Amino acid sequence: MNGTHQHGTDHPAPTGASGDGTPPHTDRGRPRTPRRAGRTALAALAVAALTAAAGCSGDSLEDEGSGGSGGGKKGSLVVGAAGFTEAKVLAQLYKQVLADAGYPTSVKTVENREIYEPALEKGTIDVVPEYAATLAEFLNADKNGPDAEPVASSDVDATVAELKKLAEPRGLKVLPAGKAVDQNAFAVSEEFAKKHDLTSLSDLGKTNEKVTIAAGDECEVRPFCAPGLKKTYGIDVAGVDPKGVGTVQSKQAVKNGTAQLVLTTTTDATLDSFGLVLLADDKKLQNADNVLPVVNAADAGDKEIADALAKLTDVLSTDDLVELNRKVDAERQKEADVAKEYLESKGLLKK
């Protein structure tokens, strides 16, 4: 998501932190599926470590994030960012729109959801850019166990409703989702698409071509990967080449023709450089991983905060995310600079 934004699905993280197209965090699930064993203990240790750090460092989560709900003077806010490009860009976008609304705001990069979600509950982080389906399944598994019935679906409204049920008892407020979505996606080479006249996964299923999928080895059993492609689209999956989700090696395999399909994400900014194109998920196999803000309800539950973030949510698109990721990963621009340029171009910052 894939890194993890990890859902309980197959989805990879977007290209990013490594800068080479390798998913920065495979706990993002879709592979973002979180490593749940020992999660509670890990979370407790993580929060303890963050709290300890707050006590001995000027970069204090507690100090920076205490309160956004104050009366006259607006309290400071801490935006959490997972350790991959897209999450860092989103965090900068959030930071800058909140600062523009008058909130002293900082960004704290925390490697994965297992660490930042407990910190968000505790209030040492106040705001996090999230992915609806991934977070819903993460909280579902935490509450009901790894074998819990899935609550996320391809219906974004239904998925967000389920997410709210799980988040609110934890003191979290889920703000509205936008149209930007980062979810599992499958790509083929431009040559293969042209040869078989493909624009969608349904088109691929109708060809009866045997295809090898370049992905993680878990693709063989996860319902949103090989089994789902077979069941939903009738695609004849000959096998999985376990080169990883959205990695350079996987994309190169499809480019070279040793595999025909690669599992990546809808916001992968490197596909053009490999001569690859996405096929539309026209039967909605994948869950609704729309981007949305999640806040600590006590410290950052104000309407003014929600309104500031909504201005961004309402305009941000999937194509925008692709371009923002590309500027960071391919052009080596800084996340803060890319975010500022985008917000200014959309008229979201006061002159």
Coordinates of N, CA and C in Angstrom, one line a residue, residues 24 29 73 84 88 97-98 103 108 114 123 135 143 181 203 208 229 312 324-325:
P24 N 9.0 0.2 -0.6 CA 9.7 0.6 0.6 C 9.2 -0.2 1.8
G29 N 0.8 -4.1 2.7 CA 0.0 -5.0 2.4 C -0.5 -5.5 1.2
K73 N -5.4 30.4 21.0 CA -4.2 30.0 20.3 C -4.3 28.6 19.8
F84 N 7.7 5.6 3.3 CA 7.8 5.4 1.9 C 7.4 6.8 1.2
K88 N 5.3 10.2 2.7 CA 6.0 11.4 3.1 C 5.5 12.6 2.3
V97 N -1.1 22.4 4.5 CA -2.4 23.0 4.5 C -2.8 23.3 6.0
L98 N -2.4 22.5 7.0 CA -2.7 22.8 8.4 C -1.9 24.0 8.8
Y103 N -2.1 26.4 12.2 CA -1.6 25.4 13.2 C -0.1 25.2 13.0
K108 N 6.5 13.8 11.6 CA 7.3 12.8 12.2 C 7.3 11.5 11.4
E114 N 2.4 -0.4 12.4 CA 2.5 -1.1 13.7 C 3.0 -0.1 14.8
G123 N -1.8 10.0 21.1 CA -1.8 11.4 20.9 C -0.4 12.0 20.7
L135 N -6.3 0.3 6.4 CA -6.5 0.5 7.9 C -7.6 -0.2 8.5
K143 N -8.4 -6.3 16.4 CA -9.5 -6.5 17.3 C -10.0 -7.9 17.3
V181 N -6.7 7.1 -5.0 CA -6.7 5.8 -4.5 C -5.3 5.1 -4.8
D203 N -10.4 -7.9 -20.5 CA -9.8 -8.1 -21.9 C -8.8 -9.2 -21.8
N208 N -7.6 -15.9 -23.3 CA -7.2 -17.3 -22.9 C -5.7 -17.5 -23.0
L229 N -7.7 -13.2 -9.8 CA -7.6 -13.0 -11.2 C -8.3 -14.2 -12.0
L312 N -7.8 19.8 0.6 CA -6.9 18.9 -0.1 C -7.5 17.7 -0.6
L324 N 3.3 13.3 -8.2 CA 4.0 13.7 -7.0 C 5.1 12.7 -6.7
N325 N 4.7 11.4 -6.7 CA 5.7 10.3 -6.5 C 6.9 10.4 -7.5

